[in-house]
CSV table of C-alpha atoms and ligand atoms in Angstrom, one decimal:
chain,number,residue,atom,x,y,z
H,1,MET,CA,1.1,0.8,-20.3
H,2,LYS,CA,2.2,-0.5,-17.1
H,3,LEU,CA,-0.4,-1.5,-13.9
H,4,VAL,CA,0.9,-0.2,-10.8
H,5,ILE,CA,-0.6,-1.5,-7.3
H,6,ALA,CA,0.6,0.5,-4.6
H,7,ILE,CA,-0.5,-0.7,-1.1
H,8,THR,CA,-0.6,2.6,1.3
H,9,GLN,CA,-1.7,3.3,5.0
H,10,ASP,CA,-4.2,4.1,5.8
H,11,ASP,CA,-3.7,7.5,6.9
H,12,ASP,CA,-2.5,9.0,3.6
H,13,THR,CA,-4.7,7.6,1.6
H,14,ALA,CA,-7.3,10.8,0.8
H,15,ASN,CA,-4.4,12.8,0.7
H,16,LEU,CA,-2.5,10.2,-1.9
H,17,VAL,CA,-5.6,9.4,-4.6
H,18,SER,CA,-6.2,13.8,-4.5
H,19,LYS,CA,-2.6,14.0,-5.3
H,20,LEU,CA,-3.1,11.6,-7.9
H,21,THR,CA,-5.9,12.7,-9.3
H,22,GLU,CA,-5.1,16.5,-9.7
H,23,GLU,CA,-2.0,15.1,-11.3
H,24,GLY,CA,-3.9,13.3,-14.3
H,25,PHE,CA,-3.9,10.0,-12.6
H,26,ARG,CA,-6.8,7.7,-12.9
H,27,VAL,CA,-7.2,5.2,-9.7
H,28,THR,CA,-9.1,2.8,-8.1
H,29,LYS,CA,-9.0,2.6,-4.6
H,30,LEU,CA,-9.8,-1.0,-2.8
H,31,ALA,CA,-9.8,-1.2,1.1
H,32,SER,CA,-7.6,-4.4,2.0
H,33,THR,CA,-6.2,-5.8,5.5
H,34,GLY,CA,-2.5,-6.3,6.0
H,35,GLY,CA,-2.1,-10.2,6.2
H,36,PHE,CA,0.6,-9.7,8.9
H,37,LEU,CA,-1.0,-7.4,11.1
H,38,LYS,CA,-4.8,-7.6,10.3
H,39,ALA,CA,-5.1,-4.1,10.1
H,40,GLY,CA,-6.5,-2.0,7.4
H,41,ASN,CA,-4.9,-0.4,4.2
H,42,THR,CA,-5.7,0.5,1.2
H,43,THR,CA,-4.5,-0.4,-1.8
H,44,LEU,CA,-4.8,1.5,-5.6
H,45,LEU,CA,-5.1,-0.1,-8.6
H,46,ILE,CA,-3.1,2.8,-11.4
H,47,GLY,CA,-3.0,2.3,-14.9
H,48,VAL,CA,-0.2,4.5,-16.5
H,49,ASP,CA,1.5,5.3,-19.4
H,50,ASP,CA,5.1,3.6,-19.1
H,51,GLU,CA,6.5,7.5,-19.1
H,52,LYS,CA,4.4,8.4,-16.5
H,53,VAL,CA,5.3,5.7,-14.0
H,54,GLU,CA,8.5,7.9,-12.8
H,55,GLU,CA,6.6,10.7,-12.2
H,56,LEU,CA,3.6,8.4,-10.0
H,57,VAL,CA,6.4,7.0,-7.8
H,58,LYS,CA,7.8,10.2,-7.0
H,59,VAL,CA,4.5,10.9,-5.9
H,60,ILE,CA,3.2,8.2,-4.0
H,61,GLU,CA,7.0,8.5,-1.7
H,62,LYS,CA,6.6,12.3,-1.7
H,63,VAL,CA,3.0,11.7,0.3
H,64,CYS,CA,3.7,8.2,1.9
H,65,LYS,CA,5.4,8.1,5.1
H,66,PRO,CA,6.4,4.9,7.2
H,67,ARG,CA,5.5,5.2,10.6
H,68,GLU,CA,5.8,2.9,13.6
H,69,VAL,CA,2.7,1.3,14.7
H,70,THR,CA,1.9,-0.5,18.4
H,71,THR,CA,0.0,-3.2,18.2
H,72,ALA,CA,-1.6,-5.1,21.9
H,73,VAL,CA,-0.6,-8.4,21.1
H,74,SER,CA,2.4,-10.6,19.6
H,75,PRO,CA,2.0,-12.5,17.2
H,76,MET,CA,3.6,-15.2,18.5
H,77,PRO,CA,2.0,-17.5,20.8
H,78,LEU,CA,3.7,-18.3,24.6
H,79,VAL,CA,2.3,-21.5,25.1
H,80,GLU,CA,0.0,-23.4,22.3
H,81,ASP,CA,-2.3,-21.0,22.1
H,82,THR,CA,-2.2,-18.0,24.6
H,83,TYR,CA,-1.0,-15.0,23.1
H,84,ILE,CA,0.3,-12.5,25.5
H,85,PRO,CA,-0.7,-8.8,25.3
H,86,TYR,CA,2.1,-6.5,25.2
H,87,PRO,CA,3.3,-3.5,23.0
H,88,TYR,CA,4.9,-4.4,19.9
H,89,ASN,CA,6.4,-1.7,17.5
H,90,ILE,CA,6.5,-2.6,14.0
H,91,LYS,CA,8.0,0.0,11.2
H,92,VAL,CA,5.4,-0.4,8.3
H,93,GLY,CA,6.2,1.4,5.1
H,94,GLY,CA,5.3,3.9,3.8
H,95,ALA,CA,4.7,2.1,0.4
H,96,THR,CA,4.6,-1.6,-0.7
H,97,VAL,CA,4.6,-0.8,-4.9
H,98,PHE,CA,3.9,-3.6,-7.3
H,99,ILE,CA,4.5,-2.4,-11.7
H,100,LEU,CA,3.2,-5.2,-13.9
H,101,ASP,CA,3.2,-5.0,-17.6
H,102,VAL,CA,-0.7,-4.7,-18.7
H,103,ASP,CA,-1.2,-7.0,-22.3
H,104,ARG,CA,-4.2,-4.9,-23.0
H,105,TYR,CA,-6.3,-2.2,-22.1
H,106,GLU,CA,-9.7,-1.4,-23.0
H,107,ARG,CA,-12.3,1.9,-22.1
H,108,ILE,CA,-16.1,0.9,-23.1
Z,201,2BA,P1,1.2,-6.7,7.0
Z,201,2BA,O1,1.2,-7.9,6.1
Z,201,2BA,O2,0.1,-6.0,7.5
Z,201,2BA,O3,2.6,-6.1,7.4
Z,201,2BA,C1,2.5,-4.8,8.4
Z,201,2BA,C2,4.0,-4.8,8.9
Z,201,2BA,O4,4.7,-6.1,9.6
Z,201,2BA,C3,4.8,-4.6,7.2
Z,201,2BA,O5,5.2,-3.7,6.4
Z,201,2BA,C4,6.6,-5.1,7.9
Z,201,2BA,O6,7.1,-4.0,8.1
Z,201,2BA,C5,6.0,-6.9,9.0
Z,201,2BA,N1,5.8,-7.6,8.3
Z,201,2BA,C6,5.3,-8.0,7.8
Z,201,2BA,N2,5.0,-9.2,7.4
Z,201,2BA,C7,6.2,-10.1,8.3
Z,201,2BA,C8,7.0,-10.7,8.9
Z,201,2BA,N3,6.3,-12.4,8.4
Z,201,2BA,N4,7.2,-11.1,9.5
Z,201,2BA,C9,7.9,-10.0,10.2
Z,201,2BA,N5,7.3,-8.8,9.6
Z,201,2BA,C10,6.8,-8.8,9.5
Z,201,2BA,P2,5.4,-2.9,5.0
Z,201,2BA,O7,6.8,-4.2,4.5
Z,201,2BA,O8,5.7,-2.2,5.1
Z,201,2BA,O9,4.4,-3.9,4.5
Z,201,2BA,C11,3.3,-3.2,4.8
Z,201,2BA,C12,1.9,-4.0,4.0
Z,201,2BA,O10,1.9,-3.9,2.7
Z,201,2BA,C13,1.8,-5.2,4.2
Z,201,2BA,O11,0.7,-5.0,5.4
Z,201,2BA,C14,0.8,-6.1,3.7
Z,201,2BA,O12,-0.6,-5.7,3.4
Z,201,2BA,C15,1.6,-5.3,2.5
Z,201,2BA,N6,2.2,-6.5,1.9
Z,201,2BA,C16,3.7,-5.6,1.7
Z,201,2BA,N7,4.3,-6.5,0.9
Z,201,2BA,C17,4.2,-7.3,0.5
Z,201,2BA,C18,4.2,-8.6,-0.4
Z,201,2BA,N8,5.1,-9.1,-0.7
Z,201,2BA,N9,3.3,-8.6,-0.5
Z,201,2BA,C19,1.6,-8.4,-0.7
Z,201,2BA,N10,1.4,-7.7,-0.4
Z,201,2BA,C20,2.2,-6.7,0.6
């Protein structure tokens, strides 16, 4: 068994969770915050049998799209502690996916 941790954009979450549930995957949704943009995103925990991992990754690929995000403040200070606000474009990926081995799984 694997534990898939998928960090996704909030805009894709409802659609992705519905699709995964429809396809028979069990999902836990956590509200999370990206360290770089300091903006909300969603972390999904999905426990899945080894043979279903590729199917799961394909669903994530289909639903989650990369987007360009405009952030108002440069993360770099111009002078010490002085931040000049200006539009800054960053491409956020469709999803960041980690796939981990599960030693033991119990549903009690
Ligand atoms: P954030 O940390 O808010 O990052 C948002 C986007 O900003 C990233 O998109 C990337 O394009 C850019 N970015 C992040 N760190 C950067 C840096 N040090 N220098 C330049 N640009 C940087 P993604 O790579 O698609 O990541 C989307 C979100 O996925 C991240 O939000 C973070 O919450 C998570 N993530 C990505 N890689 C991760 C990792 N290795 N470990 C844990 N979380 C990760």
